[in-house]
Coordinates of C-alpha atoms and ligand atoms in Angstrom, one line a residue:
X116 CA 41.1 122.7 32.8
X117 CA 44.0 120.8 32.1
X118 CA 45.2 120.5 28.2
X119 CA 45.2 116.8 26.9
X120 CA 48.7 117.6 26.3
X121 CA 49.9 118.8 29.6
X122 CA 47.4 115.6 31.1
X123 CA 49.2 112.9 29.1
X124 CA 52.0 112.1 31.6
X125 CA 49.5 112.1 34.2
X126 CA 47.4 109.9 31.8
X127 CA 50.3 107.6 31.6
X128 CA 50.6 107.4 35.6
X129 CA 47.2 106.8 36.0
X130 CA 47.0 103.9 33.2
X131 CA 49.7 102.4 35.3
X132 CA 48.0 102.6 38.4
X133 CA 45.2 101.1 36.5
X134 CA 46.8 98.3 35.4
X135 CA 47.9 97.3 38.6
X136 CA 44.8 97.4 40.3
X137 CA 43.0 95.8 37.6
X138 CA 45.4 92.9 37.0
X139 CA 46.7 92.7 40.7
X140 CA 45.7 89.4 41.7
X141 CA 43.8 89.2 45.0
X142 CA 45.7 86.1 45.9
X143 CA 48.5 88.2 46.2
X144 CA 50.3 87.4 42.7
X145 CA 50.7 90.0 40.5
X146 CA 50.6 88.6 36.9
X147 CA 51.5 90.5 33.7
X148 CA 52.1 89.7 30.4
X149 CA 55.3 88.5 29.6
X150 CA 57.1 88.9 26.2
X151 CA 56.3 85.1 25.6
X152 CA 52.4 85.6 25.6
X153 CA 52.1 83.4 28.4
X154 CA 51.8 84.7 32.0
X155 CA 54.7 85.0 34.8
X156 CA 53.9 85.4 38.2
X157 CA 55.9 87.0 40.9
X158 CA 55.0 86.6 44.4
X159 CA 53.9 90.6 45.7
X160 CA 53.0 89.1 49.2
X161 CA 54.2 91.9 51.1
X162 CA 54.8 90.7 55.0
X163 CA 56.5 93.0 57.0
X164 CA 60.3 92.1 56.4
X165 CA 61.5 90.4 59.7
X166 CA 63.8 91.6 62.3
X167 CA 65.7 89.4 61.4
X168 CA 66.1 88.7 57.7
X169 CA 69.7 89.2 56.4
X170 CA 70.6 92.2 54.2
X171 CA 70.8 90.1 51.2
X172 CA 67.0 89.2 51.8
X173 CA 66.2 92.7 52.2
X174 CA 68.5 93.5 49.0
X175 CA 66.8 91.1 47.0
X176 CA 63.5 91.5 48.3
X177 CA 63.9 95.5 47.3
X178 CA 65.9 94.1 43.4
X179 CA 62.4 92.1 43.5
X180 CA 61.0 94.9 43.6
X181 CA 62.4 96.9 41.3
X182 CA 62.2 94.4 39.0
X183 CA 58.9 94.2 38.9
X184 CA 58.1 97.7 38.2
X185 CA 59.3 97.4 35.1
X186 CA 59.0 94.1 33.9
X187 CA 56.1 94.5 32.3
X188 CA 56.4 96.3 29.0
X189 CA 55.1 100.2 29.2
X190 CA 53.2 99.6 26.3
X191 CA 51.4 97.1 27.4
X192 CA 50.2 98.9 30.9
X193 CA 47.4 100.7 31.4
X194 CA 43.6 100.3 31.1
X195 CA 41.4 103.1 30.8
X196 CA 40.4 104.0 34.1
X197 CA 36.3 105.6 34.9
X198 CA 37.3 109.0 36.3
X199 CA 40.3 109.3 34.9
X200 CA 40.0 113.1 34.6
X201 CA 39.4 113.7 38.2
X202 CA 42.4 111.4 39.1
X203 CA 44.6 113.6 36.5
X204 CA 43.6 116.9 38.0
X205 CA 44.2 115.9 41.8
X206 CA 47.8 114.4 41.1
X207 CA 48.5 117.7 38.8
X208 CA 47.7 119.7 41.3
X209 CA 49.5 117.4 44.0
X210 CA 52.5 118.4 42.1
X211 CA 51.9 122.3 41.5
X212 CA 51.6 122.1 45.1
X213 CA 54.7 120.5 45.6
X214 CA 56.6 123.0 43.7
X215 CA 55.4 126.0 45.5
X216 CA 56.8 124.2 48.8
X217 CA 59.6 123.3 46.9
X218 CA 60.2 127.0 45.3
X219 CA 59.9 128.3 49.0
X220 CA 61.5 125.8 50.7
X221 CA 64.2 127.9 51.8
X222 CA 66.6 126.1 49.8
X223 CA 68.5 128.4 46.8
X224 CA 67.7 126.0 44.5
X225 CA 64.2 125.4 43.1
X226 CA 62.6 123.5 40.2
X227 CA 60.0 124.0 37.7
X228 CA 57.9 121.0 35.7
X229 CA 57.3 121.4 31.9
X230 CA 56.2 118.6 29.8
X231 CA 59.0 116.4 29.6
X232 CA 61.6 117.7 31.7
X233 CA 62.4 119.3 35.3
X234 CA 64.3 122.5 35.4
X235 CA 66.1 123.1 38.4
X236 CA 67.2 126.8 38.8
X237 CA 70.7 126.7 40.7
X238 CA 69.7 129.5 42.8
X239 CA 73.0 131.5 40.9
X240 CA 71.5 132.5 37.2
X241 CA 72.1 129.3 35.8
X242 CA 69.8 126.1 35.3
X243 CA 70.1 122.8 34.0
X244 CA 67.0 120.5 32.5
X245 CA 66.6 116.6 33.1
X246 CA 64.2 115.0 31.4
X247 CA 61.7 112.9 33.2
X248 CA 63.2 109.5 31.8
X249 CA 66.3 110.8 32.8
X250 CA 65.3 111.5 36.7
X251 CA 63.9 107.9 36.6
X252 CA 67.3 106.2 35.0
X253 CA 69.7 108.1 37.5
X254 CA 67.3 107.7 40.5
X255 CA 69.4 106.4 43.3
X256 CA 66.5 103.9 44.2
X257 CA 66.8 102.0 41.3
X258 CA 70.6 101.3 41.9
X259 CA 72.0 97.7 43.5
X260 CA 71.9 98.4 47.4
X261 CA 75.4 97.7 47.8
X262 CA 76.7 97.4 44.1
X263 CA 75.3 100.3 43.4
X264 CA 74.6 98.7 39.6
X265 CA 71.5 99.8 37.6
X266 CA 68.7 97.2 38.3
X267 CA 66.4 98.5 35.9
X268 CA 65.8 97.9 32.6
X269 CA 66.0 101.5 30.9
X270 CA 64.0 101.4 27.8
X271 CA 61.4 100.1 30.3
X272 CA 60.4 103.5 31.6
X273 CA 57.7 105.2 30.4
X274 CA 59.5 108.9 29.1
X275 CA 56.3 110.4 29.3
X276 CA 55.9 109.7 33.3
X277 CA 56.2 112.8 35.2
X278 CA 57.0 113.1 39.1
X279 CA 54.0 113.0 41.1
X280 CA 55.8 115.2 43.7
X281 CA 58.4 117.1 44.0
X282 CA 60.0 119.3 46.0
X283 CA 63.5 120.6 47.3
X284 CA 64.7 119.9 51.1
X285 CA 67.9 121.3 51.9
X286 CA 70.9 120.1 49.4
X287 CA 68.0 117.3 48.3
X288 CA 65.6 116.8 45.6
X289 CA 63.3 114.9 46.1
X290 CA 60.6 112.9 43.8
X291 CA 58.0 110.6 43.5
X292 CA 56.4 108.6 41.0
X293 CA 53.4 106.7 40.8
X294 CA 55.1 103.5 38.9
X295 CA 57.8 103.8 41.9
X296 CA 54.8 103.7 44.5
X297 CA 53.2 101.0 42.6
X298 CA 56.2 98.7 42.8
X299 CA 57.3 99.7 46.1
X300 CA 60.5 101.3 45.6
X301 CA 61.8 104.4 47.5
X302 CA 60.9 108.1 46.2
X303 CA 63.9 109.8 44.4
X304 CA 66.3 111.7 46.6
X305 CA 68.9 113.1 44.8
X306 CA 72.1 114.9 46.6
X307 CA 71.6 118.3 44.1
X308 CA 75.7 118.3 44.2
X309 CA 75.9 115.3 42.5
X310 CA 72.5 116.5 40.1
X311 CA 74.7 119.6 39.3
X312 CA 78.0 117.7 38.9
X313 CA 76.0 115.0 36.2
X314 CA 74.0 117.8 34.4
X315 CA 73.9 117.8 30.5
X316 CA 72.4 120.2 27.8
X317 CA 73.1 123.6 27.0
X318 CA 73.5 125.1 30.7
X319 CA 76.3 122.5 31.8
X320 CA 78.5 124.8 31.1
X321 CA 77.2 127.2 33.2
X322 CA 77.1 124.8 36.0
X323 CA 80.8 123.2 35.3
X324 CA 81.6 122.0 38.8
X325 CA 84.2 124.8 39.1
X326 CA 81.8 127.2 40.0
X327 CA 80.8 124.5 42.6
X328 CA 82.7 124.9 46.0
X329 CA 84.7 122.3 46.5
X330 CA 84.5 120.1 48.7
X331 CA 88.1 119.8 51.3
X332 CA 89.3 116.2 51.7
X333 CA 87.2 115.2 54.9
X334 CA 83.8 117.0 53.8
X335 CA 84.5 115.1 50.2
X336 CA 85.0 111.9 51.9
X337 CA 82.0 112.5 54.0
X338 CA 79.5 113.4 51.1
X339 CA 81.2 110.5 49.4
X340 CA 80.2 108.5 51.9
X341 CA 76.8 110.0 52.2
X342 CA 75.3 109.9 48.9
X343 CA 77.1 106.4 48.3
X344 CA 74.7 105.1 51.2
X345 CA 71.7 107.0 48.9
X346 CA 73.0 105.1 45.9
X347 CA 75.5 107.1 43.2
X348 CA 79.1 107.7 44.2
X349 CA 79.5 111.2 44.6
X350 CA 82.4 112.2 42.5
X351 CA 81.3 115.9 44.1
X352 CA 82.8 118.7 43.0
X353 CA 86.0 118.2 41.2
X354 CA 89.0 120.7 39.9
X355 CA 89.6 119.8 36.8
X356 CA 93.6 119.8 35.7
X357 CA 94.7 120.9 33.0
X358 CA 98.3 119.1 31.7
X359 CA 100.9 122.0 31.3
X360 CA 103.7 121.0 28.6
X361 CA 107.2 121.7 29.7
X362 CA 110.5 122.1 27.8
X363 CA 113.2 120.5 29.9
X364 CA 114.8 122.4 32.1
X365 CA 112.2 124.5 32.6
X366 CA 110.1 122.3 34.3
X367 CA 110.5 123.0 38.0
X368 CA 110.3 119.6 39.3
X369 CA 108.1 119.2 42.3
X370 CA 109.3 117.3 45.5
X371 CA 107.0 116.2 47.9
X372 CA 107.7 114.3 51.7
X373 CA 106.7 111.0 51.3
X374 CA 105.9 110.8 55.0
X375 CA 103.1 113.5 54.0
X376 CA 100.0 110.8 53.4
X377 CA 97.1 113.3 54.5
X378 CA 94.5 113.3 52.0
X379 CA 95.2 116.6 51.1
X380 CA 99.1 116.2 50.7
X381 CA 98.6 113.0 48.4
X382 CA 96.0 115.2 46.4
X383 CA 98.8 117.6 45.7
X384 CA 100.8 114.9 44.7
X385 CA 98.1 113.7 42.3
X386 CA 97.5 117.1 41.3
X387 CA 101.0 117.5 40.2
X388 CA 101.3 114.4 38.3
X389 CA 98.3 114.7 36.6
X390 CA 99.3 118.7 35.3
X391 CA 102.8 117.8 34.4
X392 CA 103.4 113.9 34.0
X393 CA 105.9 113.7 36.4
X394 CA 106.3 114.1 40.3
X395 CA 109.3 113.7 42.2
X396 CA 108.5 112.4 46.6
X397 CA 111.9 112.2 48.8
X398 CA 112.3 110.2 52.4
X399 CA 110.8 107.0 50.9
X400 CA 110.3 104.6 53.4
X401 CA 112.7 101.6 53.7
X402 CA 111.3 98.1 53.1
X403 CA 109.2 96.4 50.3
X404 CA 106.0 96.6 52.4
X405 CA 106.5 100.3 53.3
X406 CA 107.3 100.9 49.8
X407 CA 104.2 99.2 48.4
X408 CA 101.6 101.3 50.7
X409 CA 103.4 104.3 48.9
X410 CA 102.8 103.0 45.6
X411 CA 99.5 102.1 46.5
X412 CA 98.6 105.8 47.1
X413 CA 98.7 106.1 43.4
X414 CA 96.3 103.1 42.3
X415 CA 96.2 99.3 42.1
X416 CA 99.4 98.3 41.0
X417 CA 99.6 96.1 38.1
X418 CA 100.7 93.1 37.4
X419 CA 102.9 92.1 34.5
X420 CA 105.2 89.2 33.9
X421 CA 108.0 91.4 35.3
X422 CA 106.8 90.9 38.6
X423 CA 103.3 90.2 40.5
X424 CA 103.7 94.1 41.5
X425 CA 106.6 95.8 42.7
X426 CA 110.0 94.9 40.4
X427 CA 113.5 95.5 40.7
X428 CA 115.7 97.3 38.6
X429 CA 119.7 96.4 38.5
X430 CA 122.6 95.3 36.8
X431 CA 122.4 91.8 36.9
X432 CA 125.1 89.3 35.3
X433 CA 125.1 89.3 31.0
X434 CA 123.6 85.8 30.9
X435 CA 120.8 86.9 32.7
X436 CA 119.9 89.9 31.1
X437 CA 116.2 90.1 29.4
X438 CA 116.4 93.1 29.0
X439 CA 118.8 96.1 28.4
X440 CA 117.4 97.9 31.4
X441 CA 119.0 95.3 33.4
X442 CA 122.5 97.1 32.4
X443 CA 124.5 99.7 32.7
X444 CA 124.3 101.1 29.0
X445 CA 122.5 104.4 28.5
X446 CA 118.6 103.9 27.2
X447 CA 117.6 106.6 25.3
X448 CA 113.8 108.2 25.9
X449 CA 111.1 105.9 25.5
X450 CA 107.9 104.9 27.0
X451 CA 107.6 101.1 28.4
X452 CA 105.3 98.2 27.6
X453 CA 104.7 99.4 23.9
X454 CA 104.4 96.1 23.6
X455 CA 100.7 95.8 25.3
X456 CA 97.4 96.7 23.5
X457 CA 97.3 99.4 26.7
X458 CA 100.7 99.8 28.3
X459 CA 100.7 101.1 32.0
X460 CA 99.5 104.4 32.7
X461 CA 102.2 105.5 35.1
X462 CA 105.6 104.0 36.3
X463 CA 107.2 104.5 39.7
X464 CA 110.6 104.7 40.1
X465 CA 112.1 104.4 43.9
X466 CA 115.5 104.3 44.3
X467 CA 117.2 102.0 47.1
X468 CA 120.6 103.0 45.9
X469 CA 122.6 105.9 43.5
X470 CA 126.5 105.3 44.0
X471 CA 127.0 105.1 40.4
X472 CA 128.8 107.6 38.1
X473 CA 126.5 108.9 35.5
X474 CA 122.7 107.2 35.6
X475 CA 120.8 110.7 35.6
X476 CA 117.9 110.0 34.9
X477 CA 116.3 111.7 32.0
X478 CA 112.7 112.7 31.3
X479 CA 111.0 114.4 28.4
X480 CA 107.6 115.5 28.5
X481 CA 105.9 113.9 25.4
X482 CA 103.4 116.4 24.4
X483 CA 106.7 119.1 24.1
X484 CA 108.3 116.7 21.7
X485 CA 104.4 116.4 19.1
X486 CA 104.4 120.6 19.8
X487 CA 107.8 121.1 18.7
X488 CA 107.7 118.0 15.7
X489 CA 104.6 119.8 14.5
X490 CA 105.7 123.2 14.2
X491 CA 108.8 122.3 12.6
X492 CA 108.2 118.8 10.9
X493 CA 104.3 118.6 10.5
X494 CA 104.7 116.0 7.7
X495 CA 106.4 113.7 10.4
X496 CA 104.4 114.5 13.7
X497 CA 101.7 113.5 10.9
X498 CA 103.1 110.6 10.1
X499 CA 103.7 109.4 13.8
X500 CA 99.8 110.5 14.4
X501 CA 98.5 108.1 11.8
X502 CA 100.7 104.9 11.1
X503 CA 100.7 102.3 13.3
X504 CA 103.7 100.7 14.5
X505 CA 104.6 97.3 15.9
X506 CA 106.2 96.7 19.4
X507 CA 107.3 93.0 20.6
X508 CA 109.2 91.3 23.8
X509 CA 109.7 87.8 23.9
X510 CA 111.1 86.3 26.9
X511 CA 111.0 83.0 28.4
X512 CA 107.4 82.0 28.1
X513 CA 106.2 85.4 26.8
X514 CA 105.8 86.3 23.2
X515 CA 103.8 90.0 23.5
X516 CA 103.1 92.0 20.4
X517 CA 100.7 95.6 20.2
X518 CA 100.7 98.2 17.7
X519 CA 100.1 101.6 17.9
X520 CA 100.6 105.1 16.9
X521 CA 103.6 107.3 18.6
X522 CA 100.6 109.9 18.8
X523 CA 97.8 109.5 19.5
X524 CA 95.4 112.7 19.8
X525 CA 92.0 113.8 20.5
X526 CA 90.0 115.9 18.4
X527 CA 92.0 119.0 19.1
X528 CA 95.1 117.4 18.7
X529 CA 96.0 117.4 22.0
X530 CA 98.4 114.6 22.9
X531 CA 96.8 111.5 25.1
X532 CA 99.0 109.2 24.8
X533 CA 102.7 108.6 23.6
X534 CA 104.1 105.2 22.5
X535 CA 107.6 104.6 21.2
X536 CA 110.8 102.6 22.3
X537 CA 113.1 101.6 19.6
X538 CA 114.7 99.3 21.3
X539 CA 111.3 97.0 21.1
X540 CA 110.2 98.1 17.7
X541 CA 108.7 95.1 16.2
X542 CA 109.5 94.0 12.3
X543 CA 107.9 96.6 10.1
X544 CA 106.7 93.6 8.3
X545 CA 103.6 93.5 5.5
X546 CA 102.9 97.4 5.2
X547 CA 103.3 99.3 2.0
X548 CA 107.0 99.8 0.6
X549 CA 106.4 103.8 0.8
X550 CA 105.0 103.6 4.7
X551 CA 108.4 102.0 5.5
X552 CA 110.3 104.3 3.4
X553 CA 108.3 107.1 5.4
X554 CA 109.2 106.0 8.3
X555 CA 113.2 105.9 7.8
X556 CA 112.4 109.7 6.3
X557 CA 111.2 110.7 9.3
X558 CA 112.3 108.9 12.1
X559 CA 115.4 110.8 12.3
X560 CA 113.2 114.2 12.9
X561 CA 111.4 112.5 15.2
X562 CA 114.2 110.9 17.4
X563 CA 116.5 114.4 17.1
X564 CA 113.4 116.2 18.7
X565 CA 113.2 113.5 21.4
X566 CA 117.4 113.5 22.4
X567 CA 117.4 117.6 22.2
X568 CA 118.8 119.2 25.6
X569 CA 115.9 121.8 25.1
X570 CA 113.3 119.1 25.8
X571 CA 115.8 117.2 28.3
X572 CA 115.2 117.5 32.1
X573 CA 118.0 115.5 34.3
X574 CA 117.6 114.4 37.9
X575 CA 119.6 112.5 39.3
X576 CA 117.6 110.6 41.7
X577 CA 119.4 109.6 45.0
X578 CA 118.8 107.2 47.7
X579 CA 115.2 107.4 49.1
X580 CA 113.7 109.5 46.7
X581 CA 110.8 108.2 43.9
X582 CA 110.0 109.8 40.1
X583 CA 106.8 108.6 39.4
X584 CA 106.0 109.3 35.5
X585 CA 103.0 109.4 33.0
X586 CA 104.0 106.4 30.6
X587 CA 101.5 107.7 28.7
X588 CA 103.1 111.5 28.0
X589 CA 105.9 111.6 29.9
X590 CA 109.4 109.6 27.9
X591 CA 111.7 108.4 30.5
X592 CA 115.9 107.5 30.1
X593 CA 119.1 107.5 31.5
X594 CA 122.5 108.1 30.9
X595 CA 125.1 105.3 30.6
X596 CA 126.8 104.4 34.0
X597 CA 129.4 102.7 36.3
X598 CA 129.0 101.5 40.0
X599 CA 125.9 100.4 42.8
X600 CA 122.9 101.5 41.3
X601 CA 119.5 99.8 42.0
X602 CA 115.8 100.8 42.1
X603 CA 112.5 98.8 42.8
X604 CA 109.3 100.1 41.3
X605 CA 106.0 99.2 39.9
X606 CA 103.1 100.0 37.0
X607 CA 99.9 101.3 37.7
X608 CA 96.9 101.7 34.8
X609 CA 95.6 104.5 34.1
X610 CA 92.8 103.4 34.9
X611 CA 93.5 103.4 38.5
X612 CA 95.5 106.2 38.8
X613 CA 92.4 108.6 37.4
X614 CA 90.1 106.4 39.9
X615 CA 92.5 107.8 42.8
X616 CA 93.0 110.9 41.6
X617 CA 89.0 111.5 41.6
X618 CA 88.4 110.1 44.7
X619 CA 90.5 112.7 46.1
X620 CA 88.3 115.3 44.1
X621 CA 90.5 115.5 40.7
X622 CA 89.8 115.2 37.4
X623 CA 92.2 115.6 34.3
X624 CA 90.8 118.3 32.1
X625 CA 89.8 117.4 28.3
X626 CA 90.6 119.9 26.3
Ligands
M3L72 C1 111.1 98.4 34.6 N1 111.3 97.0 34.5 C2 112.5 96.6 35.1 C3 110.1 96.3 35.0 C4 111.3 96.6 33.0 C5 112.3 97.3 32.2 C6 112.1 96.8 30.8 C7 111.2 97.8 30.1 C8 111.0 97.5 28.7 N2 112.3 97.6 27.9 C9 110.1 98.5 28.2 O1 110.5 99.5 27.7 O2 108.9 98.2 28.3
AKG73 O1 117.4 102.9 34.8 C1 116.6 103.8 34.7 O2 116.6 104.9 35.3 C2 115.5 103.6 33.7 C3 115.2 102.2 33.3 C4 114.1 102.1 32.2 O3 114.1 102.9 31.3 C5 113.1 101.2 32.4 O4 113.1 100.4 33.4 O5 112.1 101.2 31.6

């Protein structure tokens, strides 16, 4: 005897099974009632799609179908249905059934149904629970065949629906529901990988995709592939990085062979930039178009009025300088494009030519400089965290202006992004006398933490060779110099660079 508790997602399943037949119109039209009262009809004629109609029939025929299985409001389905009971009990058991062939399918994982929620048991000693509404939201049926977008209308499934089947086959779970069959739209099959990876609730930690194998380049490519064709992009297993601050010298700068562009030598790569903000790749290739590929291995690269994407860097003549890069004067360390609500996320440095005397380049790794102003200025790394500051650059045609803090952190005051160049400080114009008179208090703290030799790491970056930094942590300088010296590079969001770094199975750890 089922409790009416236990039967009420059945109940529900059954309603809309009831609904359907009752209100399916024999012509073929199914009619419901629309959120205007009156009555919209969608054509349910079923032929057999033909051999030859094009994918974007097929797609819309199956966004059609989607559509309609949830277009009509949950709480307006159902009629009671003569022999409902017998109906609950049969698909009950239809599931029980299912779990025992799931539980002994062989496969390590297995799943268990409570009222509102599947358990799946990892097959290790941990779990994770997704609620039934949950399994319906995330299904890879109800994605965009090819966009992959969410066609359905979330607060349009019934929570209280549960799987009329379920069972696990291989590294597969698979459901099915009874509003799904109704409409016409493929069971559930989700790749359990990609379950684990997306689980929520209490046992996510336990299944924290580190204790997940992962995946090597090709395999991670492949299931990317595969479970992109069954709907979500698999971001798989990931290893999650976590940034490690450096104090100057101490960072050992790592070099990588730019001819290297395996997968797994560009993850390195990423991995290294994400972990310390800064990565250093000699025998660049020669020519803008070989250049740009290389860039490209680190995200889109973004356009800015500097240059549509890749921009040079040299002394040009005084009348034409716009900007004090463009020189051979020292520039202290600074981040670049303060002056946009969301500067760049990285910057790419490739040197063509390095005769010059001086020009070291100079990098300090931001987070050292809000460890080392908080432990011995906390007043000013305070300050910096909480008062936003004006940036500007005119030029011909431009007029940009952003604000922001020189810290910002997340909730454990861990640095996520740095923002300062004094050089295009804007006018600390209309803020409180005593802000201003902070910020002249501490700015000297501030700026003798950022120029210190303990936080300073020099390279001198030669012919051929490429520092690609973290505008967002990483500061970036160089010393005053005479003679040839001339570098192309480019900007890439952050954005973009995360999005490459995740498609080669990385992820930067949040602390
Ligand atoms: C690198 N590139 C030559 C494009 C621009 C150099 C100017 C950077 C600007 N002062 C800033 O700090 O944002
Ligand atoms: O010349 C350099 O090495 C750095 C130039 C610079 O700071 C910039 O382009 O933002």
């Amino acid at each position: 005897m089922i409790s009416k508790q236990a039967s009420k997602p059945l109940i529900q399943v059954v309603r809309r099974l009831a609904f359907l037949h009752v209100t399916h119109n024999p012509s073929g039209w199914r009619s419901f009632p629309s959120t205007s009262g009156g009555l919209r009809h969608c054509s349910t004629q079923r032929r057999p799609l033909q051999r030859k109609q094009s994918r974007a029939t097929a797609s819309m025929l199956m966004m059609r179908r989607v559509l309609l299985r949830v277009a009509a409001p949950h709480h307006q389905r159902g009629l009671a249905e003569p022999g409902l009971r017998s109906l609950v009990t049969s698909a009950r058991a239809r599931v029980q059934a299912e779990q025992r062939q799931g539980s002994t399918g062989g496969g390590a994982a297995s799943v268990t149904v409570g009222d509102r929620e599947v358990r799946v048991d990892w097959g290790d000693g941990s779990s994770n629970a997704f609620s039934f509404i949950w399994l319906q939201d995330h299904s890879p049926a109800v994605l965009h065949p090819t966009s992959r977008q969410r066609m359905i209308d979330t607060v349009s499934i019934d929570p209280t629906e549960a799987p009329e089947a379920i069972s696990v086959k291989g590294n597969e779970l698979h459901l099915s529901w009874k509003s799904s069959r109704e409409a016409n739209t493929p069971p559930t099959i989700y790749n359990l990988d990609w379950l684990r990876a997306n689980a929520y609730g209490g046992d996510a930690s336990d299944s924290s995709t580190a204790s997940t194998p992962r995946a090597t380049g090709a395999a991670h490519q492949a299931s990317t592939a595969k479970t992109k064709a069954s709907g979500w992009s698999m971001l798989g297993p990931v290893s999650y990085v976590q940034p490690k601050t450096w104090y100057g010298p101490e960072l050992p700068l790592q070099s990588f062979d730019a001819r290297e562009d395996s997968h797994d030598a560009q993850r390195a790569v990423l991995e290294t930039l994400l972990r310390d903000g800064l990565v250093h790749l000699h025998h660049m290739p020669e020519g803008r178009d070989a250049l740009r590929a290389v860039f490209q291995r680190f995200g889109m690269l973004r356009r800015t009025f500097y240059a549509d994407d890749i921009w040079d860097l040299r002394v040009v003549a005084d009348a034409d300088v716009n900007d004090t890069a463009m020189t051979t004067i020292e520039l202290p360390p600074h981040t670049d494009c303060t002056y946009h609500a969301m500067p760049p996320g990285l910057q790419l440095f490739s040197c063509l030519q390095n005769r010059a005397t001086g020009g070291e380049s100079w990098f300090v790794d931001g987070r050292a400089i809000y460890d080392t102003l908080a432990r011995e200025s906390p007043e000013a790394a305070d300050f910096f965290a909480t008062t936003v500051l004006p940036f500007y650059c005119i030029e011909d045609g431009i007029y940009l202006c952003a604000e922001g803090k020189v810290f910002t952190l997340d909730a454990n005051k861990q640095l996520t992004q740095f923002r300062y160049n004094n050089s295009d400080r804007g006018p600390l114009a209309g803020m409180p006398a005593h802000v201003v008179d902070a910020f002249y208090t501490h700015l000297p703290v501030l700026t003798r933490v950022m120029l210190s030799d303990e936080l300073a790491l020099l390279k001198r970056v030669k012919d051929n060779e490429m520092v690609v930094v973290d505008n967002h942590r990483c500061l970036h300088a160089r010393k005053a110099f005479q003679g040839a010296r001339s570098f192309v590079g480019a900007y890439i969001d952050m954005d973009h660079f995360h999005s490459q770094c995740r498609l080669h199975g990385l992820e930067l750890a949040r602390a």
